[in-house]
Amino acid sequence: MLFRSNHLPLKPLIGEVRSLQEKLVAFDARATSLSSPAETAAANRTMLRIARLLNPVLYQVCSPFEHDPALGSRALPSLTPALKLKSLNPEGDAFKFTVVGLRRRLNQISHQLREAERELMR
């Protein structure tokens, strides 16, 4: 059996990323026209909350409750195991465990994206 794209549902995640990106562009456009210190401070707090949600997804392998190695890595390091899927036997346990772990990570990323969208709607 060959690796099928339905093992890892990336299209919905890509859609979520694009949706958030559109909302961030709109937020940025509104934020650049703010004039009062109170409005600017509120926009800055929103950006900070969003950064706190998305930076771990982009740069950390572990959960916030685990020690993350302070090593250089590529963006989305928690998805690095996907790079070895092609070399694994799709019928083997290693492949199946890797896919399950990656699905969990995709769910985590999706959750963080939705939380970032919620912050924009506050």
JSON list of C-alpha atoms in Angstrom, two decimals:
[
{"chain": "A", "resi": 1, "resn": "MET", "atom": "CA", "xyz": [0.00, 0.00, 0.00]},
{"chain": "A", "resi": 2, "resn": "LEU", "atom": "CA", "xyz": [1.36, 3.42, -0.93]},
{"chain": "A", "resi": 3, "resn": "PHE", "atom": "CA", "xyz": [1.20, 6.47, 1.28]},
{"chain": "A", "resi": 4, "resn": "ARG", "atom": "CA", "xyz": [-2.07, 8.31, 0.63]},
{"chain": "A", "resi": 5, "resn": "SER", "atom": "CA", "xyz": [-2.68, 11.95, 1.34]},
{"chain": "A", "resi": 6, "resn": "ASN", "atom": "CA", "xyz": [-5.72, 11.04, 3.44]},
{"chain": "A", "resi": 7, "resn": "HIS", "atom": "CA", "xyz": [-3.32, 9.76, 6.11]},
{"chain": "A", "resi": 8, "resn": "LEU", "atom": "CA", "xyz": [-2.66, 13.40, 6.98]},
{"chain": "A", "resi": 9, "resn": "PRO", "atom": "CA", "xyz": [-5.50, 15.82, 6.24]},
{"chain": "A", "resi": 10, "resn": "LEU", "atom": "CA", "xyz": [-3.47, 18.87, 5.30]},
{"chain": "A", "resi": 11, "resn": "LYS", "atom": "CA", "xyz": [-6.01, 20.62, 3.03]},
{"chain": "A", "resi": 12, "resn": "PRO", "atom": "CA", "xyz": [-8.34, 21.64, 5.88]},
{"chain": "A", "resi": 13, "resn": "LEU", "atom": "CA", "xyz": [-5.36, 22.96, 7.84]},
{"chain": "A", "resi": 14, "resn": "ILE", "atom": "CA", "xyz": [-4.16, 24.93, 4.83]},
{"chain": "A", "resi": 15, "resn": "GLY", "atom": "CA", "xyz": [-7.65, 26.42, 4.57]},
{"chain": "A", "resi": 16, "resn": "GLU", "atom": "CA", "xyz": [-7.52, 27.42, 8.24]},
{"chain": "A", "resi": 17, "resn": "VAL", "atom": "CA", "xyz": [-4.12, 29.06, 7.73]},
{"chain": "A", "resi": 18, "resn": "ARG", "atom": "CA", "xyz": [-5.42, 31.04, 4.75]},
{"chain": "A", "resi": 19, "resn": "SER", "atom": "CA", "xyz": [-8.52, 32.11, 6.67]},
{"chain": "A", "resi": 20, "resn": "LEU", "atom": "CA", "xyz": [-6.42, 33.33, 9.59]},
{"chain": "A", "resi": 21, "resn": "GLN", "atom": "CA", "xyz": [-4.05, 35.07, 7.20]},
{"chain": "A", "resi": 22, "resn": "GLU", "atom": "CA", "xyz": [-6.94, 37.00, 5.63]},
{"chain": "A", "resi": 23, "resn": "LYS", "atom": "CA", "xyz": [-8.21, 38.03, 9.04]},
{"chain": "A", "resi": 24, "resn": "LEU", "atom": "CA", "xyz": [-4.72, 39.11, 10.12]},
{"chain": "A", "resi": 25, "resn": "VAL", "atom": "CA", "xyz": [-4.32, 41.24, 7.00]},
{"chain": "A", "resi": 26, "resn": "ALA", "atom": "CA", "xyz": [-7.66, 42.92, 7.73]},
{"chain": "A", "resi": 27, "resn": "PHE", "atom": "CA", "xyz": [-6.68, 43.41, 11.38]},
{"chain": "A", "resi": 28, "resn": "ASP", "atom": "CA", "xyz": [-3.36, 44.94, 10.35]},
{"chain": "A", "resi": 29, "resn": "ALA", "atom": "CA", "xyz": [-5.13, 47.32, 7.97]},
{"chain": "A", "resi": 30, "resn": "ARG", "atom": "CA", "xyz": [-7.44, 48.46, 10.78]},
{"chain": "A", "resi": 31, "resn": "ALA", "atom": "CA", "xyz": [-4.58, 48.69, 13.28]},
{"chain": "A", "resi": 32, "resn": "THR", "atom": "CA", "xyz": [-2.49, 50.97, 11.07]},
{"chain": "A", "resi": 33, "resn": "SER", "atom": "CA", "xyz": [-5.27, 53.57, 11.09]},
{"chain": "A", "resi": 34, "resn": "LEU", "atom": "CA", "xyz": [-5.68, 53.67, 14.87]},
{"chain": "A", "resi": 35, "resn": "SER", "atom": "CA", "xyz": [-4.97, 57.00, 16.45]},
{"chain": "A", "resi": 36, "resn": "SER", "atom": "CA", "xyz": [-5.83, 56.87, 20.14]},
{"chain": "A", "resi": 37, "resn": "PRO", "atom": "CA", "xyz": [-3.37, 55.40, 22.65]},
{"chain": "A", "resi": 38, "resn": "ALA", "atom": "CA", "xyz": [-6.11, 53.18, 24.12]},
{"chain": "A", "resi": 39, "resn": "GLU", "atom": "CA", "xyz": [-6.98, 51.67, 20.72]},
{"chain": "A", "resi": 40, "resn": "THR", "atom": "CA", "xyz": [-3.32, 51.18, 19.89]},
{"chain": "A", "resi": 41, "resn": "ALA", "atom": "CA", "xyz": [-2.66, 49.49, 23.23]},
{"chain": "A", "resi": 42, "resn": "ALA", "atom": "CA", "xyz": [-5.63, 47.15, 22.71]},
{"chain": "A", "resi": 43, "resn": "ALA", "atom": "CA", "xyz": [-4.38, 46.22, 19.22]},
{"chain": "A", "resi": 44, "resn": "ASN", "atom": "CA", "xyz": [-0.88, 45.59, 20.62]},
{"chain": "A", "resi": 45, "resn": "ARG", "atom": "CA", "xyz": [-2.30, 43.31, 23.32]},
{"chain": "A", "resi": 46, "resn": "THR", "atom": "CA", "xyz": [-4.21, 41.36, 20.67]},
{"chain": "A", "resi": 47, "resn": "MET", "atom": "CA", "xyz": [-1.06, 40.95, 18.56]},
{"chain": "A", "resi": 48, "resn": "LEU", "atom": "CA", "xyz": [0.87, 39.79, 21.61]},
{"chain": "A", "resi": 49, "resn": "ARG", "atom": "CA", "xyz": [-1.78, 37.17, 22.47]},
{"chain": "A", "resi": 50, "resn": "ILE", "atom": "CA", "xyz": [-1.76, 35.92, 18.88]},
{"chain": "A", "resi": 51, "resn": "ALA", "atom": "CA", "xyz": [2.04, 35.70, 18.88]},
{"chain": "A", "resi": 52, "resn": "ARG", "atom": "CA", "xyz": [1.90, 33.69, 22.11]},
{"chain": "A", "resi": 53, "resn": "LEU", "atom": "CA", "xyz": [-0.49, 31.27, 20.44]},
{"chain": "A", "resi": 54, "resn": "LEU", "atom": "CA", "xyz": [1.33, 30.88, 17.13]},
{"chain": "A", "resi": 55, "resn": "ASN", "atom": "CA", "xyz": [5.03, 31.05, 18.06]},
{"chain": "A", "resi": 56, "resn": "PRO", "atom": "CA", "xyz": [5.00, 27.71, 19.89]},
{"chain": "A", "resi": 57, "resn": "VAL", "atom": "CA", "xyz": [3.38, 26.08, 16.86]},
{"chain": "A", "resi": 58, "resn": "LEU", "atom": "CA", "xyz": [5.98, 27.55, 14.56]},
{"chain": "A", "resi": 59, "resn": "TYR", "atom": "CA", "xyz": [9.08, 26.93, 16.64]},
{"chain": "A", "resi": 60, "resn": "GLN", "atom": "CA", "xyz": [8.56, 24.32, 19.38]},
{"chain": "A", "resi": 61, "resn": "VAL", "atom": "CA", "xyz": [8.56, 20.55, 19.20]},
{"chain": "A", "resi": 62, "resn": "CYS", "atom": "CA", "xyz": [7.14, 19.89, 22.65]},
{"chain": "A", "resi": 63, "resn": "SER", "atom": "CA", "xyz": [4.06, 20.99, 24.51]},
{"chain": "A", "resi": 64, "resn": "PRO", "atom": "CA", "xyz": [4.26, 23.98, 26.86]},
{"chain": "A", "resi": 65, "resn": "PHE", "atom": "CA", "xyz": [4.58, 21.52, 29.74]},
{"chain": "A", "resi": 66, "resn": "GLU", "atom": "CA", "xyz": [7.70, 19.79, 28.42]},
{"chain": "A", "resi": 67, "resn": "HIS", "atom": "CA", "xyz": [11.28, 20.96, 28.07]},
{"chain": "A", "resi": 68, "resn": "ASP", "atom": "CA", "xyz": [11.91, 21.97, 24.47]},
{"chain": "A", "resi": 69, "resn": "PRO", "atom": "CA", "xyz": [15.51, 21.62, 23.29]},
{"chain": "A", "resi": 70, "resn": "ALA", "atom": "CA", "xyz": [17.04, 24.99, 22.49]},
{"chain": "A", "resi": 71, "resn": "LEU", "atom": "CA", "xyz": [18.31, 23.84, 19.13]},
{"chain": "A", "resi": 72, "resn": "GLY", "atom": "CA", "xyz": [17.93, 25.44, 15.75]},
{"chain": "A", "resi": 73, "resn": "SER", "atom": "CA", "xyz": [15.27, 23.84, 13.61]},
{"chain": "A", "resi": 74, "resn": "ARG", "atom": "CA", "xyz": [12.99, 24.43, 10.69]},
{"chain": "A", "resi": 75, "resn": "ALA", "atom": "CA", "xyz": [9.57, 26.02, 11.08]},
{"chain": "A", "resi": 76, "resn": "LEU", "atom": "CA", "xyz": [6.85, 23.67, 12.33]},
{"chain": "A", "resi": 77, "resn": "PRO", "atom": "CA", "xyz": [9.37, 21.31, 13.94]},
{"chain": "A", "resi": 78, "resn": "SER", "atom": "CA", "xyz": [6.58, 19.20, 15.44]},
{"chain": "A", "resi": 79, "resn": "LEU", "atom": "CA", "xyz": [5.77, 18.02, 11.90]},
{"chain": "A", "resi": 80, "resn": "THR", "atom": "CA", "xyz": [9.33, 16.89, 11.15]},
{"chain": "A", "resi": 81, "resn": "PRO", "atom": "CA", "xyz": [8.38, 13.19, 11.54]},
{"chain": "A", "resi": 82, "resn": "ALA", "atom": "CA", "xyz": [6.37, 13.56, 8.30]},
{"chain": "A", "resi": 83, "resn": "LEU", "atom": "CA", "xyz": [9.68, 13.71, 6.43]},
{"chain": "A", "resi": 84, "resn": "LYS", "atom": "CA", "xyz": [10.41, 10.07, 7.27]},
{"chain": "A", "resi": 85, "resn": "LEU", "atom": "CA", "xyz": [6.99, 8.67, 6.31]},
{"chain": "A", "resi": 86, "resn": "LYS", "atom": "CA", "xyz": [8.10, 7.96, 2.75]},
{"chain": "A", "resi": 87, "resn": "SER", "atom": "CA", "xyz": [10.82, 5.61, 4.02]},
{"chain": "A", "resi": 88, "resn": "LEU", "atom": "CA", "xyz": [8.50, 3.68, 6.34]},
{"chain": "A", "resi": 89, "resn": "ASN", "atom": "CA", "xyz": [6.41, 0.62, 5.49]},
{"chain": "A", "resi": 90, "resn": "PRO", "atom": "CA", "xyz": [2.77, 1.84, 5.44]},
{"chain": "A", "resi": 91, "resn": "GLU", "atom": "CA", "xyz": [1.70, -1.47, 6.98]},
{"chain": "A", "resi": 92, "resn": "GLY", "atom": "CA", "xyz": [4.22, -1.25, 9.80]},
{"chain": "A", "resi": 93, "resn": "ASP", "atom": "CA", "xyz": [3.70, -0.05, 13.33]},
{"chain": "A", "resi": 94, "resn": "ALA", "atom": "CA", "xyz": [6.30, 2.72, 13.01]},
{"chain": "A", "resi": 95, "resn": "PHE", "atom": "CA", "xyz": [4.36, 4.24, 10.13]},
{"chain": "A", "resi": 96, "resn": "LYS", "atom": "CA", "xyz": [1.04, 3.99, 11.95]},
{"chain": "A", "resi": 97, "resn": "PHE", "atom": "CA", "xyz": [2.38, 5.48, 15.18]},
{"chain": "A", "resi": 98, "resn": "THR", "atom": "CA", "xyz": [4.03, 8.29, 13.24]},
{"chain": "A", "resi": 99, "resn": "VAL", "atom": "CA", "xyz": [0.78, 9.10, 11.41]},
{"chain": "A", "resi": 100, "resn": "VAL", "atom": "CA", "xyz": [-1.18, 9.12, 14.68]},
{"chain": "A", "resi": 101, "resn": "GLY", "atom": "CA", "xyz": [1.39, 11.44, 16.28]},
{"chain": "A", "resi": 102, "resn": "LEU", "atom": "CA", "xyz": [1.30, 13.74, 13.26]},
{"chain": "A", "resi": 103, "resn": "ARG", "atom": "CA", "xyz": [-2.51, 13.85, 13.31]},
{"chain": "A", "resi": 104, "resn": "ARG", "atom": "CA", "xyz": [-2.35, 14.91, 16.95]},
{"chain": "A", "resi": 105, "resn": "ARG", "atom": "CA", "xyz": [0.11, 17.64, 16.07]},
{"chain": "A", "resi": 106, "resn": "LEU", "atom": "CA", "xyz": [-2.11, 18.79, 13.18]},
{"chain": "A", "resi": 107, "resn": "ASN", "atom": "CA", "xyz": [-5.03, 18.94, 15.62]},
{"chain": "A", "resi": 108, "resn": "GLN", "atom": "CA", "xyz": [-2.93, 21.04, 17.99]},
{"chain": "A", "resi": 109, "resn": "ILE", "atom": "CA", "xyz": [-1.96, 23.42, 15.18]},
{"chain": "A", "resi": 110, "resn": "SER", "atom": "CA", "xyz": [-5.59, 23.67, 14.09]},
{"chain": "A", "resi": 111, "resn": "HIS", "atom": "CA", "xyz": [-6.63, 24.45, 17.66]},
{"chain": "A", "resi": 112, "resn": "GLN", "atom": "CA", "xyz": [-4.04, 27.21, 17.96]},
{"chain": "A", "resi": 113, "resn": "LEU", "atom": "CA", "xyz": [-5.17, 28.72, 14.66]},
{"chain": "A", "resi": 114, "resn": "ARG", "atom": "CA", "xyz": [-8.79, 28.78, 15.85]},
{"chain": "A", "resi": 115, "resn": "GLU", "atom": "CA", "xyz": [-7.70, 30.36, 19.13]},
{"chain": "A", "resi": 116, "resn": "ALA", "atom": "CA", "xyz": [-5.81, 33.05, 17.19]},
{"chain": "A", "resi": 117, "resn": "GLU", "atom": "CA", "xyz": [-8.97, 33.75, 15.16]},
{"chain": "A", "resi": 118, "resn": "ARG", "atom": "CA", "xyz": [-10.94, 34.07, 18.41]},
{"chain": "A", "resi": 119, "resn": "GLU", "atom": "CA", "xyz": [-8.45, 36.65, 19.64]},
{"chain": "A", "resi": 120, "resn": "LEU", "atom": "CA", "xyz": [-9.08, 38.70, 16.51]},
{"chain": "A", "resi": 121, "resn": "MET", "atom": "CA", "xyz": [-12.82, 38.65, 17.16]},
{"chain": "A", "resi": 122, "resn": "ARG", "atom": "CA", "xyz": [-12.52, 40.00, 20.73]}
]
